[in-house]
Amino acid sequence: MFLINTHPDHSAPLLPADAGVLGAAGAHEVGRFLEFRESAAATPLAALPALADALGVGSIHVKDEGQRLGLGSFKALGGAYAVIRLVLEEAARHFECDVGFADLDRPSVRAVAAKMTFACATDGNHGRSVAQGAQLVGARSVIFVHGGVSDERVAAIARFGAEMIRVRGTYDETVAEAARVAEREGWSIVSDTSWPGYERIPGLVMQGYTAIAHEALSQLDRPPTHVFVQAGVGGIAAALAGHFAETLASERPIFVVVEPARAACILETARTGRVTRIEHGEPTVMAMLECYEPSLVAWRVLSRVADAFMAVEEEDAVAAMKRLARPAGRDPAMVSGESGCVGLAGLTRALAEPDTRAALKLDASSRILLVNTEGATDPGLYELLVGADPAVIAANEVMPA
């Protein structure tokens, strides 16, 4: 499934509020946050020349978020950043003075944080980030998960001291339940999706993700001509597309949003021209992208600065995992989870279909940027799908074909 963006807002400037969050100033604020984090070095940008030759494009670079802040996912940038910003704002109100990242270890600031509870719904990665952020500042976290979240992913969140609550239903139903309980209890809900009346905190989460685009532009000799980024509710796709639009202006790359065919809520939203909830169907292996209604803020951005929307099948994602694990030529091996490689799955599918290839102006001069949004966040499932221990692949050992 493939759709060119024909929304009336396409190519219009971002709204001022979104431009402020996702532009250079917003990314600078995230950079200040990262200065106070351990293991905060930029994630690597891997060049895959053999894969580029095989696919018939000029170059392919993959930003490896599987190595972000020790959490194995790009989500490490969003939830924790929002939590810490909210603590600093509460402390500033309490003390009636400016409070910055350098003040996070002050006992008085930690005393404010200790009275705060942060809650969210998650498929796994966002919840870990919120829980880690709360632990870093001494706050409490309560994380809601649906029945499809594996015990391994639940344990990975709980190790940051989070209280875990399982909810019957889908991810979207879990989001609603987390919001309901948080309002009743007076907790701060830190969601990576937004709805009418709830936009600022998801905007902070998205702002955290701008670090990926900012770093990539500094690591590349030239800006990419094409970017393929996966989407669940659309947060990372909107953050990157918005940042490229604000910082590169007319030179921004062609931006393609890629989703699982079984949970393509943004593609359906693009088709209808308004935020659209789709029906829950058969689960997708791309579990971190299994969302059925886009974020309101994310769609507001994507309607303006995404150029195309597409969906990939289950086998496309697994094939992309294997392709990164067992690279051609001297390309480095990369551990990419079942949701992490979906940008590559979309690129491969687009290049295999002549009409799509032509519509996106993909050719031998194209410079492609992809984002590996997660490593093996569920090592057991990864090994089942790829047929190899992710630790072995991470060590760049040669894998049998």
Tab-separated table of C-alpha atoms in Angstrom:
chain	number	residue	atom	x	y	z
A	1	MET	CA	0.000	0.000	0.000
A	2	PHE	CA	1.372	3.362	-1.040
A	3	LEU	CA	-0.070	6.877	-1.021
A	4	ILE	CA	1.348	10.249	-2.039
A	5	ASN	CA	0.445	13.071	0.341
A	6	THR	CA	-2.329	15.104	-1.283
A	7	HIS	CA	-3.534	16.843	1.886
A	8	PRO	CA	-4.338	20.555	1.355
A	9	ASP	CA	-1.741	21.424	4.032
A	10	HIS	CA	1.072	19.518	2.302
A	11	SER	CA	4.199	21.704	2.004
A	12	ALA	CA	2.643	24.415	4.187
A	13	PRO	CA	4.843	25.743	7.013
A	14	LEU	CA	4.540	24.125	10.407
A	15	LEU	CA	2.376	25.918	12.922
A	16	PRO	CA	4.538	28.233	15.058
A	17	ALA	CA	4.114	26.062	18.158
A	18	ASP	CA	5.268	22.938	16.300
A	19	ALA	CA	8.140	24.787	14.628
A	20	GLY	CA	9.353	25.975	18.026
A	21	VAL	CA	9.288	22.463	19.475
A	22	LEU	CA	10.848	20.638	16.519
A	23	GLY	CA	13.241	23.211	15.058
A	24	ALA	CA	16.844	24.048	15.889
A	25	ALA	CA	16.011	25.684	19.226
A	26	GLY	CA	14.106	22.628	20.404
A	27	ALA	CA	16.926	20.283	19.409
A	28	HIS	CA	19.392	22.543	21.248
A	29	GLU	CA	17.342	22.165	24.424
A	30	VAL	CA	17.468	18.372	24.045
A	31	GLY	CA	21.234	18.638	23.586
A	32	ARG	CA	21.466	20.428	26.947
A	33	PHE	CA	19.472	17.588	28.512
A	34	LEU	CA	21.854	15.007	27.037
A	35	GLU	CA	24.855	16.792	28.537
A	36	PHE	CA	23.616	15.668	31.936
A	37	ARG	CA	23.024	12.049	30.971
A	38	GLU	CA	25.532	9.217	31.217
A	39	SER	CA	26.298	7.399	27.950
A	40	ALA	CA	24.939	10.421	26.105
A	41	ALA	CA	27.251	10.265	23.091
A	42	ALA	CA	25.592	10.481	19.684
A	43	THR	CA	24.452	7.112	18.388
A	44	PRO	CA	26.437	5.732	15.430
A	45	LEU	CA	25.500	6.346	11.816
A	46	ALA	CA	26.406	3.292	9.755
A	47	ALA	CA	27.118	3.445	6.025
A	48	LEU	CA	25.891	0.418	4.056
A	49	PRO	CA	27.533	0.743	0.616
A	50	ALA	CA	27.069	-2.905	-0.366
A	51	LEU	CA	23.347	-2.715	0.394
A	52	ALA	CA	23.107	0.543	-1.560
A	53	ASP	CA	24.744	-1.107	-4.569
A	54	ALA	CA	22.430	-4.111	-4.303
A	55	LEU	CA	19.340	-1.898	-4.190
A	56	GLY	CA	20.516	0.507	-6.869
A	57	VAL	CA	20.720	3.756	-4.867
A	58	GLY	CA	23.603	6.113	-4.246
A	59	SER	CA	24.051	5.576	-0.513
A	60	ILE	CA	22.292	4.201	2.547
A	61	HIS	CA	23.013	5.361	6.085
A	62	VAL	CA	21.314	3.920	9.166
A	63	LYS	CA	21.160	5.805	12.454
A	64	ASP	CA	21.395	3.061	15.090
A	65	GLU	CA	19.097	3.965	17.981
A	66	GLY	CA	19.520	0.464	19.372
A	67	GLN	CA	22.467	1.993	21.226
A	68	ARG	CA	20.662	5.009	22.731
A	69	LEU	CA	21.265	5.718	26.446
A	70	GLY	CA	21.448	2.057	27.393
A	71	LEU	CA	17.746	1.454	26.712
A	72	GLY	CA	18.051	-0.082	23.242
A	73	SER	CA	15.524	2.240	21.606
A	74	PHE	CA	14.980	5.794	20.346
A	75	LYS	CA	12.255	6.092	22.965
A	76	ALA	CA	15.013	6.694	25.531
A	77	LEU	CA	15.064	10.272	24.224
A	78	GLY	CA	11.372	11.050	24.599
A	79	GLY	CA	9.728	9.889	27.801
A	80	ALA	CA	12.705	10.555	30.074
A	81	TYR	CA	13.203	14.010	28.577
A	82	ALA	CA	9.551	14.916	29.151
A	83	VAL	CA	9.623	13.612	32.739
A	84	ILE	CA	12.713	15.613	33.619
A	85	ARG	CA	11.399	18.782	31.967
A	86	LEU	CA	8.183	18.449	33.981
A	87	VAL	CA	10.127	18.000	37.231
A	88	LEU	CA	12.217	21.094	36.506
A	89	GLU	CA	9.091	23.117	35.729
A	90	GLU	CA	7.401	21.990	38.947
A	91	ALA	CA	10.537	22.858	40.931
A	92	ALA	CA	10.700	26.282	39.276
A	93	ARG	CA	7.079	26.947	40.288
A	94	HIS	CA	7.765	25.734	43.811
A	95	PHE	CA	10.895	27.845	44.331
A	96	GLU	CA	9.754	30.745	42.121
A	97	CYS	CA	13.077	30.841	40.289
A	98	ASP	CA	14.727	29.268	37.255
A	99	VAL	CA	15.717	25.618	37.721
A	100	GLY	CA	17.851	23.900	35.087
A	101	PHE	CA	19.307	20.500	34.254
A	102	ALA	CA	22.374	21.275	36.398
A	103	ASP	CA	20.077	21.414	39.454
A	104	LEU	CA	18.684	17.895	39.109
A	105	ASP	CA	20.861	16.466	41.898
A	106	ARG	CA	20.020	19.193	44.398
A	107	PRO	CA	18.218	17.660	47.411
A	108	SER	CA	15.533	20.348	47.233
A	109	VAL	CA	14.755	19.496	43.589
A	110	ARG	CA	14.733	15.773	44.313
A	111	ALA	CA	12.326	16.427	47.183
A	112	VAL	CA	9.929	18.032	44.692
A	113	ALA	CA	10.331	15.077	42.305
A	114	ALA	CA	9.670	12.590	45.105
A	115	LYS	CA	6.124	13.947	45.400
A	116	MET	CA	5.403	13.441	41.689
A	117	THR	CA	4.044	10.327	39.963
A	118	PHE	CA	4.387	9.804	36.228
A	119	ALA	CA	2.201	7.358	34.329
A	120	CYS	CA	1.968	6.146	30.758
A	121	ALA	CA	0.766	3.349	28.526
A	122	THR	CA	3.334	1.458	26.515
A	123	ASP	CA	4.141	-1.441	24.218
A	124	GLY	CA	7.525	-1.540	25.975
A	125	ASN	CA	10.029	1.081	24.879
A	126	HIS	CA	8.248	4.311	25.858
A	127	GLY	CA	7.443	2.899	29.286
A	128	ARG	CA	11.089	2.096	29.914
A	129	SER	CA	12.032	5.670	29.089
A	130	VAL	CA	9.403	7.172	31.398
A	131	ALA	CA	10.398	4.773	34.183
A	132	GLN	CA	14.083	5.533	33.740
A	133	GLY	CA	13.458	9.279	33.756
A	134	ALA	CA	11.442	8.998	36.957
A	135	GLN	CA	14.141	6.877	38.591
A	136	LEU	CA	16.842	9.374	37.599
A	137	VAL	CA	15.123	12.205	39.503
A	138	GLY	CA	13.647	10.157	42.348
A	139	ALA	CA	10.023	10.268	41.226
A	140	ARG	CA	7.450	7.472	41.134
A	141	SER	CA	6.318	5.820	37.906
A	142	VAL	CA	3.264	3.691	37.103
A	143	ILE	CA	3.318	1.985	33.717
A	144	PHE	CA	0.272	0.443	32.005
A	145	VAL	CA	0.729	-2.382	29.489
A	146	HIS	CA	-1.727	-4.412	27.443
A	147	GLY	CA	-1.885	-8.203	27.324
A	148	GLY	CA	0.255	-8.450	24.190
A	149	VAL	CA	3.348	-7.023	25.882
A	150	SER	CA	5.768	-9.851	26.614
A	151	ASP	CA	6.869	-10.680	30.150
A	152	GLU	CA	10.442	-9.908	29.086
A	153	ARG	CA	9.489	-6.371	28.094
A	154	VAL	CA	7.488	-5.902	31.322
A	155	ALA	CA	10.519	-7.001	33.370
A	156	ALA	CA	12.737	-4.575	31.460
A	157	ILE	CA	10.477	-1.702	32.555
A	158	ALA	CA	10.049	-2.902	36.128
A	159	ARG	CA	13.812	-2.935	36.705
A	160	PHE	CA	13.677	0.869	36.805
A	161	GLY	CA	11.396	0.697	39.835
A	162	ALA	CA	8.135	1.153	37.939
A	163	GLU	CA	4.826	-0.174	39.233
A	164	MET	CA	3.298	-2.267	36.443
A	165	ILE	CA	-0.412	-2.513	35.648
A	166	ARG	CA	-1.723	-4.886	32.969
A	167	VAL	CA	-4.837	-3.850	31.059
A	168	ARG	CA	-7.098	-6.042	28.965
A	169	GLY	CA	-7.386	-4.653	25.461
A	170	THR	CA	-5.301	-2.979	22.795
A	171	TYR	CA	-2.570	-0.363	23.093
A	172	ASP	CA	-5.069	2.415	22.385
A	173	GLU	CA	-7.432	1.116	25.073
A	174	THR	CA	-4.498	1.009	27.472
A	175	VAL	CA	-3.698	4.656	26.658
A	176	ALA	CA	-7.271	5.592	27.581
A	177	GLU	CA	-7.143	3.614	30.833
A	178	ALA	CA	-3.808	5.140	31.854
A	179	ALA	CA	-5.183	8.638	31.222
A	180	ARG	CA	-8.364	7.876	33.204
A	181	VAL	CA	-6.503	6.531	36.246
A	182	ALA	CA	-3.886	9.296	36.142
A	183	GLU	CA	-6.587	11.979	36.165
A	184	ARG	CA	-8.353	10.297	39.073
A	185	GLU	CA	-5.146	9.959	41.104
A	186	GLY	CA	-3.625	13.317	40.216
A	187	TRP	CA	-0.661	11.793	38.406
A	188	SER	CA	1.135	13.317	35.420
A	189	ILE	CA	0.393	11.334	32.283
A	190	VAL	CA	3.393	11.235	29.918
A	191	SER	CA	1.989	9.878	26.681
A	192	ASP	CA	3.722	9.667	23.331
A	193	THR	CA	0.367	10.163	21.630
A	194	SER	CA	-1.886	13.212	21.839
A	195	TRP	CA	-5.599	14.011	21.684
A	196	PRO	CA	-7.706	17.190	21.864
A	197	GLY	CA	-6.705	19.144	24.959
A	198	TYR	CA	-3.581	17.060	25.565
A	199	GLU	CA	-0.763	18.219	23.316
A	200	ARG	CA	2.087	19.839	25.229
A	201	ILE	CA	3.575	16.762	26.920
A	202	PRO	CA	3.491	14.616	23.738
A	203	GLY	CA	5.164	17.620	22.101
A	204	LEU	CA	7.975	17.401	24.666
A	205	VAL	CA	8.313	13.678	23.946
A	206	MET	CA	8.595	14.437	20.229
A	207	GLN	CA	11.085	17.207	20.937
A	208	GLY	CA	13.348	14.611	22.538
A	209	TYR	CA	13.441	12.696	19.255
A	210	THR	CA	14.801	15.696	17.335
A	211	ALA	CA	18.233	14.742	18.651
A	212	ILE	CA	18.237	11.899	16.121
A	213	ALA	CA	17.805	14.208	13.139
A	214	HIS	CA	20.178	16.839	14.528
A	215	GLU	CA	22.918	14.264	15.095
A	216	ALA	CA	22.404	12.633	11.707
A	217	LEU	CA	22.797	15.925	9.868
A	218	SER	CA	26.059	16.582	11.703
A	219	GLN	CA	27.321	13.074	10.899
A	220	LEU	CA	26.534	13.179	7.163
A	221	ASP	CA	28.684	14.924	4.560
A	222	ARG	CA	25.517	16.012	2.744
A	223	PRO	CA	21.855	15.963	3.764
A	224	PRO	CA	19.867	12.939	2.605
A	225	THR	CA	17.599	13.126	-0.430
A	226	HIS	CA	15.183	10.566	1.041
A	227	VAL	CA	14.215	9.503	4.554
A	228	PHE	CA	12.129	6.409	5.348
A	229	VAL	CA	10.935	6.313	8.972
A	230	GLN	CA	8.523	3.936	10.646
A	231	ALA	CA	5.498	5.049	12.632
A	232	GLY	CA	3.180	3.814	15.333
A	233	VAL	CA	1.218	6.868	16.467
A	234	GLY	CA	3.609	8.982	14.395
A	235	GLY	CA	5.791	10.694	17.008
A	236	ILE	CA	9.251	9.924	15.698
A	237	ALA	CA	8.239	10.365	12.068
A	238	ALA	CA	6.763	13.780	12.814
A	239	ALA	CA	9.730	14.832	14.940
A	240	LEU	CA	12.245	14.004	12.225
A	241	ALA	CA	10.170	15.316	9.335
A	242	GLY	CA	9.485	18.519	11.243
A	243	HIS	CA	13.136	19.045	12.147
A	244	PHE	CA	14.321	18.483	8.581
A	245	ALA	CA	11.671	20.869	7.271
A	246	GLU	CA	12.624	23.578	9.757
A	247	THR	CA	16.402	23.276	9.392
A	248	LEU	CA	16.736	22.407	5.693
A	249	ALA	CA	13.749	24.364	4.331
A	250	SER	CA	13.505	23.906	0.546
A	251	GLU	CA	16.381	21.407	0.650
A	252	ARG	CA	14.506	19.032	2.932
A	253	PRO	CA	14.506	15.368	1.889
A	254	ILE	CA	11.557	13.443	0.481
A	255	PHE	CA	10.047	11.965	3.636
A	256	VAL	CA	8.220	8.616	3.630
A	257	VAL	CA	6.250	7.254	6.602
A	258	VAL	CA	6.230	3.438	6.844
A	259	GLU	CA	3.783	1.338	8.886
A	260	PRO	CA	2.753	-2.296	9.335
A	261	ALA	CA	-0.076	-3.196	6.956
A	262	ARG	CA	-1.940	-4.602	9.960
A	263	ALA	CA	-1.806	-1.280	11.845
A	264	ALA	CA	-1.570	1.439	9.180
A	265	CYS	CA	-3.536	4.152	10.972
A	266	ILE	CA	-1.502	7.037	9.552
A	267	LEU	CA	-1.850	5.801	5.984
A	268	GLU	CA	-5.607	5.581	6.512
A	269	THR	CA	-5.592	9.049	8.059
A	270	ALA	CA	-3.754	10.346	4.987
A	271	ARG	CA	-6.389	8.690	2.793
A	272	THR	CA	-9.317	10.273	4.634
A	273	GLY	CA	-7.582	13.597	5.309
A	274	ARG	CA	-8.404	13.593	9.033
A	275	VAL	CA	-7.281	11.691	12.120
A	276	THR	CA	-8.836	8.256	11.695
A	277	ARG	CA	-9.029	5.326	14.072
A	278	ILE	CA	-8.851	1.929	12.380
A	279	GLU	CA	-10.234	-1.348	13.651
A	280	HIS	CA	-8.037	-3.698	15.644
A	281	GLY	CA	-7.227	-6.788	13.648
A	282	GLU	CA	-4.626	-9.526	13.647
A	283	PRO	CA	-1.556	-8.575	15.724
A	284	THR	CA	1.593	-7.596	13.873
A	285	VAL	CA	5.097	-8.837	14.574
A	286	MET	CA	6.077	-5.133	14.495
A	287	ALA	CA	4.709	-4.842	18.024
A	288	MET	CA	6.126	-1.417	18.868
A	289	LEU	CA	4.185	-0.001	15.891
A	290	GLU	CA	0.865	-1.678	16.630
A	291	CYS	CA	-1.243	1.451	17.057
A	292	TYR	CA	-4.681	2.117	15.644
A	293	GLU	CA	-5.101	5.886	15.969
A	294	PRO	CA	-2.483	8.551	15.189
A	295	SER	CA	-1.313	11.233	17.547
A	296	LEU	CA	-3.141	14.480	16.851
A	297	VAL	CA	0.070	16.567	17.018
A	298	ALA	CA	2.021	14.072	14.909
A	299	TRP	CA	-0.605	14.146	12.156
A	300	ARG	CA	-0.695	17.934	12.217
A	301	VAL	CA	3.024	17.889	11.401
A	302	LEU	CA	3.003	14.972	8.979
A	303	SER	CA	0.124	16.376	6.951
A	304	ARG	CA	2.455	19.272	6.130
A	305	VAL	CA	5.924	17.739	5.791
A	306	ALA	CA	5.541	14.026	5.004
A	307	ASP	CA	5.533	13.334	1.280
A	308	ALA	CA	4.240	9.771	1.128
A	309	PHE	CA	2.809	6.999	3.285
A	310	MET	CA	3.209	3.265	2.823
A	311	ALA	CA	2.629	-0.037	4.573
A	312	VAL	CA	4.719	-3.200	4.647
A	313	GLU	CA	3.864	-6.816	5.353
A	314	GLU	CA	5.051	-9.076	8.162
A	315	GLU	CA	7.558	-10.867	5.948
A	316	ASP	CA	9.027	-7.538	4.818
A	317	ALA	CA	10.035	-6.675	8.381
A	318	VAL	CA	11.556	-10.078	9.113
A	319	ALA	CA	13.496	-9.987	5.842
A	320	ALA	CA	14.874	-6.557	6.768
A	321	MET	CA	15.947	-7.826	10.204
A	322	LYS	CA	17.846	-10.650	8.556
A	323	ARG	CA	19.361	-8.372	5.917
A	324	LEU	CA	20.841	-6.115	8.585
A	325	ALA	CA	22.022	-9.074	10.674
A	326	ARG	CA	23.751	-10.770	7.736
A	327	PRO	CA	25.004	-7.875	5.607
A	328	ALA	CA	26.537	-8.058	2.159
A	329	GLY	CA	30.161	-7.207	1.445
A	330	ARG	CA	31.880	-5.286	4.205
A	331	ASP	CA	28.762	-3.609	5.528
A	332	PRO	CA	28.626	-3.791	9.330
A	333	ALA	CA	26.156	-6.150	10.930
A	334	MET	CA	23.379	-4.449	12.881
A	335	VAL	CA	20.956	-5.751	15.483
A	336	SER	CA	17.528	-4.409	14.553
A	337	GLY	CA	14.358	-5.451	16.309
A	338	GLU	CA	11.166	-6.378	14.520
A	339	SER	CA	9.990	-2.742	14.610
A	340	GLY	CA	13.418	-1.181	14.240
A	341	CYS	CA	14.037	-2.184	10.639
A	342	VAL	CA	10.719	-1.079	9.139
A	343	GLY	CA	12.219	1.907	7.355
A	344	LEU	CA	14.482	-0.467	5.441
A	345	ALA	CA	11.509	-2.728	4.742
A	346	GLY	CA	9.706	0.268	3.240
A	347	LEU	CA	12.694	1.300	1.133
A	348	THR	CA	13.117	-2.226	-0.213
A	349	ARG	CA	9.424	-2.482	-1.058
A	350	ALA	CA	9.421	0.946	-2.746
A	351	LEU	CA	12.431	0.095	-4.908
A	352	ALA	CA	10.845	-3.197	-5.977
A	353	GLU	CA	7.751	-1.473	-7.370
A	354	PRO	CA	8.492	0.665	-10.478
A	355	ASP	CA	5.552	3.037	-9.992
A	356	THR	CA	6.475	3.722	-6.362
A	357	ARG	CA	10.139	4.105	-7.235
A	358	ALA	CA	9.277	6.674	-9.893
A	359	ALA	CA	6.807	8.545	-7.686
A	360	LEU	CA	9.479	8.964	-5.004
A	361	LYS	CA	12.201	9.866	-7.536
A	362	LEU	CA	14.446	7.083	-6.274
A	363	ASP	CA	17.471	6.434	-8.484
A	364	ALA	CA	21.204	5.760	-8.451
A	365	SER	CA	21.916	9.222	-7.045
A	366	SER	CA	19.547	8.948	-4.060
A	367	ARG	CA	21.051	9.353	-0.593
A	368	ILE	CA	18.898	7.389	1.842
A	369	LEU	CA	18.667	7.893	5.595
A	370	LEU	CA	17.033	5.203	7.738
A	371	VAL	CA	16.638	4.900	11.503
A	372	ASN	CA	17.040	1.616	13.328
A	373	THR	CA	14.606	2.577	16.064
A	374	GLU	CA	15.314	-0.387	18.349
A	375	GLY	CA	17.717	-3.207	18.964
A	376	ALA	CA	16.671	-6.618	20.251
A	377	THR	CA	14.318	-5.383	22.973
A	378	ASP	CA	12.937	-8.928	23.130
A	379	PRO	CA	16.059	-11.102	22.572
A	380	GLY	CA	14.121	-14.357	22.569
A	381	LEU	CA	11.776	-13.230	19.813
A	382	TYR	CA	14.684	-11.757	17.870
A	383	GLU	CA	16.543	-15.061	17.918
A	384	LEU	CA	13.393	-16.904	16.854
A	385	LEU	CA	12.868	-14.586	13.867
A	386	VAL	CA	16.473	-14.121	12.748
A	387	GLY	CA	17.894	-17.483	13.762
A	388	ALA	CA	20.816	-16.006	15.674
A	389	ASP	CA	21.681	-14.659	19.106
A	390	PRO	CA	21.625	-10.844	18.946
A	391	ALA	CA	24.752	-10.720	21.112
A	392	VAL	CA	26.643	-12.639	18.442
A	393	ILE	CA	25.493	-10.248	15.730
A	394	ALA	CA	26.343	-7.246	17.878
A	395	ALA	CA	29.890	-8.567	18.124
A	396	ASN	CA	30.024	-8.390	14.289
A	397	GLU	CA	30.735	-12.068	13.978
A	398	VAL	CA	30.234	-13.548	10.517
A	399	MET	CA	26.867	-15.215	10.260
A	400	PRO	CA	26.046	-18.099	7.937
A	401	ALA	CA	23.795	-17.272	5.001
